Amino acid sequence: MSKNTVLALVGSLRADSHNRKLAEAIQLNAPEDVDVQIYGSLGDIPFYNEDIDVEGQVPAAAAALRAAAAEADTLLFVTPEHNGTLTASLKNAIDWLSRPYGAGALAGKPTAVVGTAFGQFGGVWAQDEARKAAGIAGAKVLEDVKLAVPGSMIRFAELHPKDDAEVVEQIKGIFEPLTAVQEEEVAA
Ligand SMILES: Cc1cc2nc3c(=O)[nH]c(=O)nc-3n(C[C@H](O)[C@H](O)[C@H](O)COP(=O)(O)O)c2cc1C
């Protein structure tokens, strides 16, 4: 059975990130035919700059991100909200993945966005902005994948999302829309 490979990019660089833990909970609850990998850190990737995006000389961290994203069937951004929008580290990753223009790893890539944030809406502005940027970069945005957990700092202060029954239930609901595109392709 070929697995659907999902690469999770976490939009927080914090060591104790609740979004990284949410990604871990998603990984733990993935069905057997879905392999969720969590990308190490977006923090080592330099700010996007066309002057350093030169074929054959792309910084190693950016090249590694591009290679990992290109290899995955599906991308899953797991991000908090920073000042009403997506985090700088995730936006930077999207910019790297959007180039070369028309041929970046995001082009045509099924991409979904979820996350947790402190505010009462769980970071939906950040998620919408991430969907917008990914879509402009050419990704196939999976609009039906929805998971926005509010109150992160309190809700997950003592409790890992994997042990939060309500969150786990919501996580289980994302896999069908997350993998639908690939299943359609396999069936075609
Ligand atoms: C610079 C900064 C800006 C923030 N802005 C928002 C915001 O606009 N909306 C929100 O819901 N939470 C906001 N927060 C709180 C984060 O959502 C919360 O700290 C979240 O848990 C961070 O994710 P992490 O635990 O994965 O690092 C902000 C936090 C920081 C550090």
PDB file of N, CA and C in Angstrom, residues 22-112:
ATOM      1  N   LEU A  22       0.935  20.192  18.431  1.00  0.00           N
ATOM      2  CA  LEU A  22      -0.268  19.863  17.648  1.00  0.00           C
ATOM      3  C   LEU A  22       0.134  19.025  16.430  1.00  0.00           C
ATOM      4  N   ALA A  23       1.253  19.390  15.812  1.00  0.00           N
ATOM      5  CA  ALA A  23       1.749  18.590  14.678  1.00  0.00           C
ATOM      6  C   ALA A  23       2.074  17.170  15.145  1.00  0.00           C
ATOM      7  N   GLU A  24       2.638  17.044  16.329  1.00  0.00           N
ATOM      8  CA  GLU A  24       2.948  15.703  16.861  1.00  0.00           C
ATOM      9  C   GLU A  24       1.654  14.905  17.073  1.00  0.00           C
ATOM     10  N   ALA A  25       0.631  15.582  17.563  1.00  0.00           N
ATOM     11  CA  ALA A  25      -0.655  14.895  17.780  1.00  0.00           C
ATOM     12  C   ALA A  25      -1.262  14.461  16.451  1.00  0.00           C
ATOM     13  N   ILE A  26      -1.082  15.299  15.429  1.00  0.00           N
ATOM     14  CA  ILE A  26      -1.581  14.938  14.090  1.00  0.00           C
ATOM     15  C   ILE A  26      -0.817  13.720  13.575  1.00  0.00           C
ATOM     16  N   GLN A  27       0.493  13.737  13.782  1.00  0.00           N
ATOM     17  CA  GLN A  27       1.337  12.602  13.351  1.00  0.00           C
ATOM     18  C   GLN A  27       0.883  11.316  14.041  1.00  0.00           C
ATOM     19  N   LEU A  28       0.643  11.409  15.342  1.00  0.00           N
ATOM     20  CA  LEU A  28       0.265  10.220  16.124  1.00  0.00           C
ATOM     21  C   LEU A  28      -1.095   9.654  15.724  1.00  0.00           C
ATOM     22  N   ASN A  29      -1.963  10.520  15.244  1.00  0.00           N
ATOM     23  CA  ASN A  29      -3.320  10.085  14.928  1.00  0.00           C
ATOM     24  C   ASN A  29      -3.557   9.835  13.440  1.00  0.00           C
ATOM     25  N   ALA A  30      -2.471   9.856  12.683  1.00  0.00           N
ATOM     26  CA  ALA A  30      -2.626   9.629  11.235  1.00  0.00           C
ATOM     27  C   ALA A  30      -3.070   8.196  10.968  1.00  0.00           C
ATOM     28  N   PRO A  31      -3.981   8.026  10.003  1.00  0.00           N
ATOM     29  CA  PRO A  31      -4.359   6.655   9.636  1.00  0.00           C
ATOM     30  C   PRO A  31      -3.160   5.911   9.036  1.00  0.00           C
ATOM     31  N   GLU A  32      -3.308   4.612   8.943  1.00  0.00           N
ATOM     32  CA  GLU A  32      -2.185   3.756   8.521  1.00  0.00           C
ATOM     33  C   GLU A  32      -1.610   4.130   7.157  1.00  0.00           C
ATOM     34  N   ASP A  33      -2.465   4.619   6.278  1.00  0.00           N
ATOM     35  CA  ASP A  33      -1.978   4.906   4.921  1.00  0.00           C
ATOM     36  C   ASP A  33      -1.478   6.345   4.762  1.00  0.00           C
ATOM     37  N   VAL A  34      -1.320   7.038   5.867  1.00  0.00           N
ATOM     38  CA  VAL A  34      -0.812   8.420   5.804  1.00  0.00           C
ATOM     39  C   VAL A  34       0.429   8.523   6.683  1.00  0.00           C
ATOM     40  N   ASP A  35       1.509   9.033   6.087  1.00  0.00           N
ATOM     41  CA  ASP A  35       2.767   9.166   6.817  1.00  0.00           C
ATOM     42  C   ASP A  35       3.038  10.667   7.027  1.00  0.00           C
ATOM     43  N   VAL A  36       2.897  11.120   8.259  1.00  0.00           N
ATOM     44  CA  VAL A  36       3.118  12.542   8.556  1.00  0.00           C
ATOM     45  C   VAL A  36       4.534  12.728   9.088  1.00  0.00           C
ATOM     46  N   GLN A  37       5.308  13.547   8.415  1.00  0.00           N
ATOM     47  CA  GLN A  37       6.648  13.903   8.889  1.00  0.00           C
ATOM     48  C   GLN A  37       6.629  15.366   9.309  1.00  0.00           C
ATOM     49  N   ILE A  38       7.327  15.668  10.393  1.00  0.00           N
ATOM     50  CA  ILE A  38       7.370  17.058  10.861  1.00  0.00           C
ATOM     51  C   ILE A  38       8.734  17.636  10.486  1.00  0.00           C
ATOM     52  N   TYR A  39       8.722  18.728   9.738  1.00  0.00           N
ATOM     53  CA  TYR A  39       9.989  19.316   9.293  1.00  0.00           C
ATOM     54  C   TYR A  39      10.725  19.907  10.494  1.00  0.00           C
ATOM     55  N   GLY A  40      12.047  19.724  10.506  1.00  0.00           N
ATOM     56  CA  GLY A  40      12.858  20.113  11.669  1.00  0.00           C
ATOM     57  C   GLY A  40      12.617  21.503  12.197  1.00  0.00           C
ATOM     58  N   SER A  41      13.065  22.508  11.468  1.00  0.00           N
ATOM     59  CA  SER A  41      12.851  23.881  11.927  1.00  0.00           C
ATOM     60  C   SER A  41      12.959  24.815  10.735  1.00  0.00           C
ATOM     61  N   LEU A  42      12.082  25.802  10.716  1.00  0.00           N
ATOM     62  CA  LEU A  42      12.157  26.810   9.650  1.00  0.00           C
ATOM     63  C   LEU A  42      13.100  27.936  10.051  1.00  0.00           C
ATOM     64  N   GLY A  43      13.677  27.826  11.265  1.00  0.00           N
ATOM     65  CA  GLY A  43      14.477  28.919  11.813  1.00  0.00           C
ATOM     66  C   GLY A  43      15.861  29.061  11.203  1.00  0.00           C
ATOM     67  N   ASP A  44      16.337  28.024  10.543  1.00  0.00           N
ATOM     68  CA  ASP A  44      17.692  28.081   9.975  1.00  0.00           C
ATOM     69  C   ASP A  44      17.699  28.646   8.555  1.00  0.00           C
ATOM     70  N   ILE A  45      16.527  28.897   8.036  1.00  0.00           N
ATOM     71  CA  ILE A  45      16.439  29.304   6.624  1.00  0.00           C
ATOM     72  C   ILE A  45      16.584  30.827   6.537  1.00  0.00           C
ATOM     73  N   PRO A  46      17.538  31.311   5.747  1.00  0.00           N
ATOM     74  CA  PRO A  46      17.695  32.767   5.672  1.00  0.00           C
ATOM     75  C   PRO A  46      16.456  33.437   5.079  1.00  0.00           C
ATOM     76  N   PHE A  47      16.321  34.719   5.355  1.00  0.00           N
ATOM     77  CA  PHE A  47      15.215  35.463   4.733  1.00  0.00           C
ATOM     78  C   PHE A  47      15.336  35.363   3.221  1.00  0.00           C
ATOM     79  N   TYR A  48      14.199  35.166   2.584  1.00  0.00           N
ATOM     80  CA  TYR A  48      14.223  35.060   1.125  1.00  0.00           C
ATOM     81  C   TYR A  48      14.813  36.327   0.510  1.00  0.00           C
ATOM     82  N   ASN A  49      15.702  36.115  -0.435  1.00  0.00           N
ATOM     83  CA  ASN A  49      16.360  37.231  -1.106  1.00  0.00           C
ATOM     84  C   ASN A  49      16.748  36.713  -2.483  1.00  0.00           C
ATOM     85  N   GLU A  50      16.260  37.369  -3.508  1.00  0.00           N
ATOM     86  CA  GLU A  50      16.574  36.875  -4.859  1.00  0.00           C
ATOM     87  C   GLU A  50      18.075  36.844  -5.141  1.00  0.00           C
ATOM     88  N   ASP A  51      18.823  37.681  -4.435  1.00  0.00           N
ATOM     89  CA  ASP A  51      20.281  37.705  -4.665  1.00  0.00           C
ATOM     90  C   ASP A  51      20.959  36.405  -4.248  1.00  0.00           C
ATOM     91  N   ILE A  52      20.333  35.691  -3.273  1.00  0.00           N
ATOM     92  CA  ILE A  52      20.970  34.434  -2.839  1.00  0.00           C
ATOM     93  C   ILE A  52      20.237  33.208  -3.394  1.00  0.00           C
ATOM     94  N   ASP A  53      19.150  33.477  -4.128  1.00  0.00           N
ATOM     95  CA  ASP A  53      18.405  32.366  -4.745  1.00  0.00           C
ATOM     96  C   ASP A  53      18.957  32.148  -6.152  1.00  0.00           C
ATOM     97  N   VAL A  54      20.169  31.626  -6.182  1.00  0.00           N
ATOM     98  CA  VAL A  54      20.900  31.469  -7.441  1.00  0.00           C
ATOM     99  C   VAL A  54      21.114  29.979  -7.672  1.00  0.00           C
ATOM    100  N   GLU A  55      20.716  29.510  -8.850  1.00  0.00           N
ATOM    101  CA  GLU A  55      20.821  28.083  -9.136  1.00  0.00           C
ATOM    102  C   GLU A  55      22.230  27.564  -8.824  1.00  0.00           C
ATOM    103  N   GLY A  56      22.263  26.476  -8.069  1.00  0.00           N
ATOM    104  CA  GLY A  56      23.555  25.881  -7.716  1.00  0.00           C
ATOM    105  C   GLY A  56      24.171  26.485  -6.470  1.00  0.00           C
ATOM    106  N   GLN A  57      23.607  27.624  -6.009  1.00  0.00           N
ATOM    107  CA  GLN A  57      24.194  28.285  -4.828  1.00  0.00           C
ATOM    108  C   GLN A  57      23.156  28.596  -3.757  1.00  0.00           C
ATOM    109  N   VAL A  58      22.005  27.960  -3.870  1.00  0.00           N
ATOM    110  CA  VAL A  58      20.926  28.209  -2.890  1.00  0.00           C
ATOM    111  C   VAL A  58      21.418  27.769  -1.505  1.00  0.00           C
ATOM    112  N   PRO A  59      21.212  28.595  -0.466  1.00  0.00           N
ATOM    113  CA  PRO A  59      21.646  28.205   0.876  1.00  0.00           C
ATOM    114  C   PRO A  59      21.133  26.804   1.243  1.00  0.00           C
ATOM    115  N   ALA A  60      21.983  26.035   1.922  1.00  0.00           N
ATOM    116  CA  ALA A  60      21.676  24.621   2.167  1.00  0.00           C
ATOM    117  C   ALA A  60      20.325  24.434   2.865  1.00  0.00           C
ATOM    118  N   ALA A  61      20.016  25.279   3.831  1.00  0.00           N
ATOM    119  CA  ALA A  61      18.761  25.098   4.578  1.00  0.00           C
ATOM    120  C   ALA A  61      17.545  25.322   3.679  1.00  0.00           C
ATOM    121  N   ALA A  62      17.655  26.270   2.762  1.00  0.00           N
ATOM    122  CA  ALA A  62      16.538  26.534   1.846  1.00  0.00           C
ATOM    123  C   ALA A  62      16.430  25.405   0.815  1.00  0.00           C
ATOM    124  N   ALA A  63      17.569  24.930   0.354  1.00  0.00           N
ATOM    125  CA  ALA A  63      17.564  23.826  -0.620  1.00  0.00           C
ATOM    126  C   ALA A  63      16.970  22.564   0.005  1.00  0.00           C
ATOM    127  N   ALA A  64      17.299  22.347   1.292  1.00  0.00           N
ATOM    128  CA  ALA A  64      16.772  21.156   1.978  1.00  0.00           C
ATOM    129  C   ALA A  64      15.255  21.256   2.120  1.00  0.00           C
ATOM    130  N   LEU A  65      14.776  22.442   2.444  1.00  0.00           N
ATOM    131  CA  LEU A  65      13.324  22.631   2.545  1.00  0.00           C
ATOM    132  C   LEU A  65      12.656  22.368   1.197  1.00  0.00           C
ATOM    133  N   ARG A  66      13.228  22.918   0.152  1.00  0.00           N
ATOM    134  CA  ARG A  66      12.651  22.714  -1.184  1.00  0.00           C
ATOM    135  C   ARG A  66      12.607  21.228  -1.550  1.00  0.00           C
ATOM    136  N   ALA A  67      13.684  20.529  -1.239  1.00  0.00           N
ATOM    137  CA  ALA A  67      13.744  19.106  -1.592  1.00  0.00           C
ATOM    138  C   ALA A  67      12.703  18.312  -0.804  1.00  0.00           C
ATOM    139  N   ALA A  68      12.597  18.609   0.493  1.00  0.00           N
ATOM    140  CA  ALA A  68      11.639  17.871   1.331  1.00  0.00           C
ATOM    141  C   ALA A  68      10.206  18.155   0.887  1.00  0.00           C
ATOM    142  N   ALA A  69       9.928  19.409   0.562  1.00  0.00           N
ATOM    143  CA  ALA A  69       8.566  19.776   0.146  1.00  0.00           C
ATOM    144  C   ALA A  69       8.230  19.157  -1.207  1.00  0.00           C
ATOM    145  N   ALA A  70       9.217  19.132  -2.100  1.00  0.00           N
ATOM    146  CA  ALA A  70       8.976  18.567  -3.432  1.00  0.00           C
ATOM    147  C   ALA A  70       8.652  17.084  -3.330  1.00  0.00           C
ATOM    148  N   GLU A  71       9.282  16.422  -2.378  1.00  0.00           N
ATOM    149  CA  GLU A  71       9.107  14.978  -2.235  1.00  0.00           C
ATOM    150  C   GLU A  71       7.758  14.602  -1.627  1.00  0.00           C
ATOM    151  N   ALA A  72       7.212  15.476  -0.787  1.00  0.00           N
ATOM    152  CA  ALA A  72       5.957  15.148  -0.086  1.00  0.00           C
ATOM    153  C   ALA A  72       4.766  15.210  -1.039  1.00  0.00           C
ATOM    154  N   ASP A  73       3.774  14.356  -0.772  1.00  0.00           N
ATOM    155  CA  ASP A  73       2.539  14.427  -1.564  1.00  0.00           C
ATOM    156  C   ASP A  73       1.730  15.662  -1.184  1.00  0.00           C
ATOM    157  N   THR A  74       1.759  15.979   0.106  1.00  0.00           N
ATOM    158  CA  THR A  74       0.896  17.031   0.643  1.00  0.00           C
ATOM    159  C   THR A  74       1.679  17.844   1.663  1.00  0.00           C
ATOM    160  N   LEU A  75       1.423  19.142   1.702  1.00  0.00           N
ATOM    161  CA  LEU A  75       2.037  19.987   2.736  1.00  0.00           C
ATOM    162  C   LEU A  75       0.963  20.391   3.739  1.00  0.00           C
ATOM    163  N   LEU A  76       1.379  20.431   5.002  1.00  0.00           N
ATOM    164  CA  LEU A  76       0.458  20.843   6.067  1.00  0.00           C
ATOM    165  C   LEU A  76       1.162  21.909   6.894  1.00  0.00           C
ATOM    166  N   PHE A  77       0.664  23.137   6.826  1.00  0.00           N
ATOM    167  CA  PHE A  77       1.226  24.205   7.645  1.00  0.00           C
ATOM    168  C   PHE A  77       0.504  24.193   8.993  1.00  0.00           C
ATOM    169  N   VAL A  78       1.295  24.213  10.055  1.00  0.00           N
ATOM    170  CA  VAL A  78       0.716  24.208  11.413  1.00  0.00           C
ATOM    171  C   VAL A  78       1.237  25.476  12.081  1.00  0.00           C
ATOM    172  N   THR A  79       0.385  26.477  12.168  1.00  0.00           N
ATOM    173  CA  THR A  79       0.927  27.791  12.532  1.00  0.00           C
ATOM    174  C   THR A  79       0.107  28.533  13.590  1.00  0.00           C
ATOM    175  N   PRO A  80       0.803  29.259  14.461  1.00  0.00           N
ATOM    176  CA  PRO A  80       0.081  30.194  15.325  1.00  0.00           C
ATOM    177  C   PRO A  80      -0.182  31.485  14.556  1.00  0.00           C
ATOM    178  N   GLU A  81      -0.793  32.430  15.236  1.00  0.00           N
ATOM    179  CA  GLU A  81      -1.027  33.749  14.647  1.00  0.00           C
ATOM    180  C   GLU A  81      -0.100  34.731  15.337  1.00  0.00           C
ATOM    181  N   HIS A  82       0.587  35.534  14.563  1.00  0.00           N
ATOM    182  CA  HIS A  82       1.406  36.608  15.130  1.00  0.00           C
ATOM    183  C   HIS A  82       0.873  37.939  14.619  1.00  0.00           C
ATOM    184  N   ASN A  83       0.335  38.726  15.526  1.00  0.00           N
ATOM    185  CA  ASN A  83      -0.198  40.046  15.155  1.00  0.00           C
ATOM    186  C   ASN A  83      -1.158  39.965  13.971  1.00  0.00           C
ATOM    187  N   GLY A  84      -2.060  39.020  14.092  1.00  0.00           N
ATOM    188  CA  GLY A  84      -3.160  38.929  13.134  1.00  0.00           C
ATOM    189  C   GLY A  84      -2.812  38.277  11.815  1.00  0.00           C
ATOM    190  N   THR A  85      -1.625  37.702  11.720  1.00  0.00           N
ATOM    191  CA  THR A  85      -1.286  37.068  10.438  1.00  0.00           C
ATOM    192  C   THR A  85      -0.363  35.875  10.676  1.00  0.00           C
ATOM    193  N   LEU A  86       0.093  35.271   9.568  1.00  0.00           N
ATOM    194  CA  LEU A  86       0.981  34.109   9.736  1.00  0.00           C
ATOM    195  C   LEU A  86       2.350  34.566  10.229  1.00  0.00           C
ATOM    196  N   THR A  87       3.102  33.651  10.766  1.00  0.00           N
ATOM    197  CA  THR A  87       4.410  34.010  11.324  1.00  0.00           C
ATOM    198  C   THR A  87       5.408  34.277  10.201  1.00  0.00           C
ATOM    199  N   ALA A  88       6.418  35.058  10.536  1.00  0.00           N
ATOM    200  CA  ALA A  88       7.440  35.405   9.545  1.00  0.00           C
ATOM    201  C   ALA A  88       8.168  34.161   9.042  1.00  0.00           C
ATOM    202  N   SER A  89       8.400  33.203   9.948  1.00  0.00           N
ATOM    203  CA  SER A  89       9.155  32.004   9.523  1.00  0.00           C
ATOM    204  C   SER A  89       8.363  31.199   8.494  1.00  0.00           C
ATOM    205  N   LEU A  90       7.055  31.099   8.684  1.00  0.00           N
ATOM    206  CA  LEU A  90       6.253  30.348   7.713  1.00  0.00           C
ATOM    207  C   LEU A  90       6.152  31.112   6.398  1.00  0.00           C
ATOM    208  N   LYS A  91       5.977  32.420   6.492  1.00  0.00           N
ATOM    209  CA  LYS A  91       5.896  33.218   5.246  1.00  0.00           C
ATOM    210  C   LYS A  91       7.194  33.106   4.466  1.00  0.00           C
ATOM    211  N   ASN A  92       8.313  33.117   5.201  1.00  0.00           N
ATOM    212  CA  ASN A  92       9.625  32.971   4.550  1.00  0.00           C
ATOM    213  C   ASN A  92       9.717  31.617   3.826  1.00  0.00           C
ATOM    214  N   ALA A  93       9.239  30.571   4.496  1.00  0.00           N
ATOM    215  CA  ALA A  93       9.253  29.238   3.867  1.00  0.00           C
ATOM    216  C   ALA A  93       8.399  29.240   2.601  1.00  0.00           C
ATOM    217  N   ILE A  94       7.232  29.863   2.686  1.00  0.00           N
ATOM    218  CA  ILE A  94       6.353  29.920   1.500  1.00  0.00           C
ATOM    219  C   ILE A  94       7.068  30.646   0.366  1.00  0.00           C
ATOM    220  N   ASP A  95       7.769  31.721   0.696  1.00  0.00           N
ATOM    221  CA  ASP A  95       8.478  32.466  -0.357  1.00  0.00           C
ATOM    222  C   ASP A  95       9.548  31.595  -1.023  1.00  0.00           C
ATOM    223  N   TRP A  96      10.328  30.881  -0.214  1.00  0.00           N
ATOM    224  CA  TRP A  96      11.332  29.982  -0.809  1.00  0.00           C
ATOM    225  C   TRP A  96      10.663  28.915  -1.666  1.00  0.00           C
ATOM    226  N   LEU A  97       9.545  28.390  -1.199  1.00  0.00           N
ATOM    227  CA  LEU A  97       8.881  27.295  -1.930  1.00  0.00           C
ATOM    228  C   LEU A  97       8.121  27.791  -3.150  1.00  0.00           C
ATOM    229  N   SER A  98       7.988  29.110  -3.264  1.00  0.00           N
ATOM    230  CA  SER A  98       7.257  29.678  -4.411  1.00  0.00           C
ATOM    231  C   SER A  98       8.161  29.896  -5.621  1.00  0.00           C
ATOM    232  N   ARG A  99       9.456  29.713  -5.447  1.00  0.00           N
ATOM    233  CA  ARG A  99      10.419  29.973  -6.521  1.00  0.00           C
ATOM    234  C   ARG A  99      11.198  28.699  -6.842  1.00  0.00           C
ATOM    235  N   PRO A 100      11.722  28.449  -8.021  1.00  0.00           N
ATOM    236  CA  PRO A 100      11.634  29.293  -9.205  1.00  0.00           C
ATOM    237  C   PRO A 100      10.173  29.524  -9.624  1.00  0.00           C
ATOM    238  N   TYR A 101       9.886  30.713 -10.120  1.00  0.00           N
ATOM    239  CA  TYR A 101       8.526  31.096 -10.467  1.00  0.00           C
ATOM    240  C   TYR A 101       7.870  30.041 -11.366  1.00  0.00           C
ATOM    241  N   GLY A 102       6.727  29.561 -10.919  1.00  0.00           N
ATOM    242  CA  GLY A 102       5.974  28.580 -11.708  1.00  0.00           C
ATOM    243  C   GLY A 102       6.470  27.149 -11.555  1.00  0.00           C
ATOM    244  N   ALA A 103       7.646  26.972 -10.964  1.00  0.00           N
ATOM    245  CA  ALA A 103       8.216  25.620 -10.843  1.00  0.00           C
ATOM    246  C   ALA A 103       8.689  25.331  -9.425  1.00  0.00           C
ATOM    247  N   GLY A 104       8.265  26.137  -8.455  1.00  0.00           N
ATOM    248  CA  GLY A 104       8.633  25.903  -7.059  1.00  0.00           C
ATOM    249  C   GLY A 104       7.902  24.687  -6.511  1.00  0.00           C
ATOM    250  N   ALA A 105       8.325  24.242  -5.340  1.00  0.00           N
ATOM    251  CA  ALA A 105       7.733  23.035  -4.755  1.00  0.00           C
ATOM    252  C   ALA A 105       6.245  23.217  -4.446  1.00  0.00           C
ATOM    253  N   LEU A 106       5.800  24.460  -4.313  1.00  0.00           N
ATOM    254  CA  LEU A 106       4.380  24.684  -4.004  1.00  0.00           C
ATOM    255  C   LEU A 106       3.484  24.572  -5.241  1.00  0.00           C
ATOM    256  N   ALA A 107       4.066  24.670  -6.408  1.00  0.00           N
ATOM    257  CA  ALA A 107       3.249  24.678  -7.625  1.00  0.00           C
ATOM    258  C   ALA A 107       2.437  23.382  -7.743  1.00  0.00           C
ATOM    259  N   GLY A 108       1.141  23.512  -7.679  1.00  0.00           N
ATOM    260  CA  GLY A 108       0.248  22.357  -7.802  1.00  0.00           C
ATOM    261  C   GLY A 108       0.217  21.434  -6.593  1.00  0.00           C
ATOM    262  N   LYS A 109       0.915  21.817  -5.541  1.00  0.00           N
ATOM    263  CA  LYS A 109       1.030  20.922  -4.364  1.00  0.00           C
ATOM    264  C   LYS A 109      -0.209  21.049  -3.467  1.00  0.00           C
ATOM    265  N   PRO A 110      -0.876  19.938  -3.156  1.00  0.00           N
ATOM    266  CA  PRO A 110      -1.975  20.004  -2.187  1.00  0.00           C
ATOM    267  C   PRO A 110      -1.431  20.526  -0.847  1.00  0.00           C
ATOM    268  N   THR A 111      -2.043  21.590  -0.351  1.00  0.00           N
ATOM    269  CA  THR A 111      -1.513  22.265   0.837  1.00  0.00           C
ATOM    270  C   THR A 111      -2.661  22.662   1.752  1.00  0.00           C
ATOM    271  N   ALA A 112      -2.496  22.333   3.035  1.00  0.00           N
ATOM    272  CA  ALA A 112      -3.536  22.653   4.014  1.00  0.00           C
ATOM    273  C   ALA A 112      -2.918  23.441   5.165  1.00  0.00           C
TER     274      ALA A 112
END
